Structure formats: C-alpha cells, structure tokens
Coordinates of C-alpha atoms in Angstrom, one line a residue:
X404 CA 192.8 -19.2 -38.8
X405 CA 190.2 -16.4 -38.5
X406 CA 187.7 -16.2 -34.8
X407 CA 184.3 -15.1 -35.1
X408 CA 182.0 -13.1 -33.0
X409 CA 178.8 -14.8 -31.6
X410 CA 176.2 -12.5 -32.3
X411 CA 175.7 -9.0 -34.4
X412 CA 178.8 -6.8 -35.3
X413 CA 178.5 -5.4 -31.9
X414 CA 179.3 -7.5 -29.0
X415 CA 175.7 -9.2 -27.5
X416 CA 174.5 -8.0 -24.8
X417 CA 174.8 -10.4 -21.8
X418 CA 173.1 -12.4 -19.4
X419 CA 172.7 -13.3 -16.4
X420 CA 175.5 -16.2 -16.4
X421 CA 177.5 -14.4 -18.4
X422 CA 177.8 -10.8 -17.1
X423 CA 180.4 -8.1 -18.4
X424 CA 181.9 -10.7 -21.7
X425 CA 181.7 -11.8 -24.9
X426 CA 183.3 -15.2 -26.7
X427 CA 184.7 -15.6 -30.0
X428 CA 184.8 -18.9 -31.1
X429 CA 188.4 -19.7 -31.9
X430 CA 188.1 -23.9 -33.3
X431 CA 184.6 -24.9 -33.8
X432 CA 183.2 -27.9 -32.5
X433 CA 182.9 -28.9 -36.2
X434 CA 186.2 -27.7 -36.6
X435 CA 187.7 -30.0 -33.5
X436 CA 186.7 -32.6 -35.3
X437 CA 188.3 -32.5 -38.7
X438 CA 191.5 -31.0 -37.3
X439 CA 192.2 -33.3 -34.5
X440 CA 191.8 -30.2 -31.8
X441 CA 189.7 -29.2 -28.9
X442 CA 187.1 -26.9 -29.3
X443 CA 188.1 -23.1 -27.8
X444 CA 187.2 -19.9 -27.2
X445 CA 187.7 -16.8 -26.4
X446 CA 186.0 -14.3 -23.6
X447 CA 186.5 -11.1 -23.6
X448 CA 185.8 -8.0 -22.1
X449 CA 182.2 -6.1 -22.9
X450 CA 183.2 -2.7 -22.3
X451 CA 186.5 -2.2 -24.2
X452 CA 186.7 -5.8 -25.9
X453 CA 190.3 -7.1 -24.1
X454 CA 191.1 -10.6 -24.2
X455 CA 190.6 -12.1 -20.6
X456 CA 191.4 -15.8 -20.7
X457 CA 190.7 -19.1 -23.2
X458 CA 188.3 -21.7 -22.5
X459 CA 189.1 -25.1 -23.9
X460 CA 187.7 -28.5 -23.7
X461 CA 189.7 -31.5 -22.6
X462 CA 189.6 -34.5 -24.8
X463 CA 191.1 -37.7 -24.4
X464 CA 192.1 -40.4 -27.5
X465 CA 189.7 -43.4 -26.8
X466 CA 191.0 -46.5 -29.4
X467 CA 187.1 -47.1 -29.9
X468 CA 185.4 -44.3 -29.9
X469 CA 188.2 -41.4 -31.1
X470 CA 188.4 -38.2 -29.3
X471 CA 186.5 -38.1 -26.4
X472 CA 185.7 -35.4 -23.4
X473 CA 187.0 -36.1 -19.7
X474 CA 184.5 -33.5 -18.1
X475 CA 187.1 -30.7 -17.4
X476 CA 187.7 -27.4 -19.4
X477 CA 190.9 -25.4 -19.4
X478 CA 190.8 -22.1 -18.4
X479 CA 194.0 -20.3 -19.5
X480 CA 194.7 -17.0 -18.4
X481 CA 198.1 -14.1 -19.3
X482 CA 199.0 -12.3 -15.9
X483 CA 198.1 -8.6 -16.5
X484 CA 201.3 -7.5 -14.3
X485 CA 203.7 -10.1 -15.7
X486 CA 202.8 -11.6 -18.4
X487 CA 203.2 -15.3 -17.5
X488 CA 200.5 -17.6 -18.4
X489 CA 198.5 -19.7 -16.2
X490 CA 196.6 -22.8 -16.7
X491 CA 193.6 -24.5 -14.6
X492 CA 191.2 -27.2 -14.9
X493 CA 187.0 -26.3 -14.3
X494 CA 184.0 -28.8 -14.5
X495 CA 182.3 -29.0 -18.0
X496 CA 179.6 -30.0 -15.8
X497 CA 178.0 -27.1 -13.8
X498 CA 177.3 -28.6 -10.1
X499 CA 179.7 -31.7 -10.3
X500 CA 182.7 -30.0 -9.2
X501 CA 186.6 -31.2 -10.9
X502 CA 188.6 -32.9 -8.1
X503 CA 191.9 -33.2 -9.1
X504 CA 195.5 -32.1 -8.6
X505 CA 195.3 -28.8 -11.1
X506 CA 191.8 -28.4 -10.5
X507 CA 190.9 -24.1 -10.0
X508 CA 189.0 -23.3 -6.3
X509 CA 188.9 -20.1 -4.9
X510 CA 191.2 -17.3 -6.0
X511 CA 193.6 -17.7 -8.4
X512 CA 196.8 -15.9 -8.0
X513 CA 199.8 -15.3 -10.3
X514 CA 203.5 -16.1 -8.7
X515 CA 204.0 -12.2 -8.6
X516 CA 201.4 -11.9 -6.7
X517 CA 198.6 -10.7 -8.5
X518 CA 195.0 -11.5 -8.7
X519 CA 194.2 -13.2 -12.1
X520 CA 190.3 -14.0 -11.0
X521 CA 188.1 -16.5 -8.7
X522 CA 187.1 -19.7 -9.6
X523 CA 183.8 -21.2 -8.1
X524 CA 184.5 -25.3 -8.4
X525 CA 181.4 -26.2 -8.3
X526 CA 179.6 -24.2 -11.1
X527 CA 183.0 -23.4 -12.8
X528 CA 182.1 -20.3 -12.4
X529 CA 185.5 -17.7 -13.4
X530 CA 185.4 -13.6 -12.6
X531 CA 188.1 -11.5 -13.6
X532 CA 188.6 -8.2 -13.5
X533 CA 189.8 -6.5 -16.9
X534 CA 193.6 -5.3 -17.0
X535 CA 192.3 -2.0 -19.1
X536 CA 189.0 -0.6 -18.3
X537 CA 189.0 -2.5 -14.2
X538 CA 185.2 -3.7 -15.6
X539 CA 185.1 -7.1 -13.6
X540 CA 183.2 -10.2 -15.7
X541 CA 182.3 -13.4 -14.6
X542 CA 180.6 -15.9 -16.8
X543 CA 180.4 -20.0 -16.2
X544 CA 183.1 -22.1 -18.3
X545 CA 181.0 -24.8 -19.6
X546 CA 178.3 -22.1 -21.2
X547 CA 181.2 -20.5 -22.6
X548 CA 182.6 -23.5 -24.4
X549 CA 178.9 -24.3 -25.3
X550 CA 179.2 -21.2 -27.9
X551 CA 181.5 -23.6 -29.8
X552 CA 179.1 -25.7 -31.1
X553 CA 176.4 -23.3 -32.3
X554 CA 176.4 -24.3 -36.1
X555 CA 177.5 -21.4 -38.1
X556 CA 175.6 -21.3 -41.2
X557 CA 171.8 -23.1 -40.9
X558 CA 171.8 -26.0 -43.2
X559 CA 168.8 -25.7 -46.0
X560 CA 166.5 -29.1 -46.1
X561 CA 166.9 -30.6 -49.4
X562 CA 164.4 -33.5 -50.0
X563 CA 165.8 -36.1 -51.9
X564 CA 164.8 -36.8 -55.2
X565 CA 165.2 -40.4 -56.7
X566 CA 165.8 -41.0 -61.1
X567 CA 162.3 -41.6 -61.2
X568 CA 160.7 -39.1 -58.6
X569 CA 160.1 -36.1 -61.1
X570 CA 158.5 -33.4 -58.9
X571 CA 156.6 -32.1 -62.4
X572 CA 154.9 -35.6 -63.6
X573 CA 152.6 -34.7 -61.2
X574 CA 151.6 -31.2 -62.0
X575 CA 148.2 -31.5 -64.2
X576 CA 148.3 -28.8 -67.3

C-alpha cells in the first residue's frame, strides 16, 4: 500500500486551519469503499516531515445502506517519550462537539506523563508539538480527513456515442 502527498513534490504550503502540517492520504475515500476500510490519513510535520498522528473516519455497518459515518474521527497519536499509542474520538463536524466516553477535550496526556497535544472539542481542533524539530502544528481533524476524498486523477468527459451516431456523417466534404 503506497500514501501519497497532497500537493507538489514539496510539502504545500499551509493555511490558516492547518498551520505547521501536511497529510498524506493513506486509504482513499474511493479506496474505503472497495476495501471495506475507513478513509485515513496522515499529518505530518512541515518543517522536517515527522509523522505526528492519524486521522481516521469512524464508520458503522448499516444493513440498508452499507458503511456509514457516525460523525466522529479518530485521532491516533505514538507518545514521543514512550512509545505507547493513544487513541481519541473528535467531531467530523466542526462546531458540533463529540460527547462521549473517549471523546478528546483539552489536553491530552500520555500515562508517563507527557504532553501528546490539545484537543479543541468543539472545532476538533488538534496541536501538537513535533518530537524532532519542537515546530508545534495544529490543524482541524475533519479538514484533514477531507484530503481523502480529493479524486486523484480528473476523469476525462467522454460523450457517448450510440451504433448509429457517427460523429463524421455529418461533416460536409
């Protein structure tokens, strides 16, 4: 399974609700479907390109309608000191906060004791600070996940042509 970059060979330059990271798209929304996964992906650091946590979309099976979304995004996270990972739920929806037991507010500690980011619940806003280069990055969850489902390759417009719809019957010689 290869990731690709969103953007030009060099990491894009950010904005303003995505300051100081990148994403590489890890499964596809187009690729979620066909394999039975969620959509993910990966933010990482701007200055010297670390992994800083995984942003996933929560699906549930519906019996009539297949996989469906439950409005939460994981946000998975490796403890720079430790190395234990560390799971959370954010809103997909920016301004309707997740209530729920494993839902992310506020800072978000590892069990050793160190700082693995803050959480804004109701924007799902996450910051983290890089392990490597101490650049901090903050970007909202649901725009990261959002990068998923930017098609990859445009697809051309073909019009159709019927067996008796010859495009050069009508060209006069």
């Amino acid at each position: 399974m290869s990731a690709r970059r969103v953007g030009a060979a060099a990491p894009p330059r950010s904005s303003a609700q995505h300051a100081g990271v990148y994403f590489e798209v890890m499964v596809s929304e187009a690729d979620a479907r066909r394999r039975g996964e969620e959509p993910s992906v990966q933010v990482r650091c701007l200055c010297c390109h670390r992994r800083r946590f995984d942003v996933s979309e929560v699906r549930y099976f519906d019996p009539e309608y297949g996989m469906l979304a439950d409005g939460s995004l994981t946000v998975e996270r490796k403890c720079p000191g430790c190395g234990r990972e560390h799971r959370g739920l954010v809103t997909a929806s920016p301004g309707d906060p997740w209530v729920g037991s494993s839902g992310l507010d506020g800072p978000w500690r590892c069990a050793c004791g160190r700082s693995l980011g803050h959480v804004d619940p109701v924007r799902g806003r996450v910051k983290t600070t890089c392990g490597r280069c101490r650049a901090e990055g903050r970007t909202v969850a649901a725009g990261a996940i959002a990068v998923a489902s930017v098609p990859t390759r445009p697809v051309p417009d073909v019009p159709e042509v019927g067996p008796h719809d010859d495009p050069f019957d009508e060209v006069p010689f």
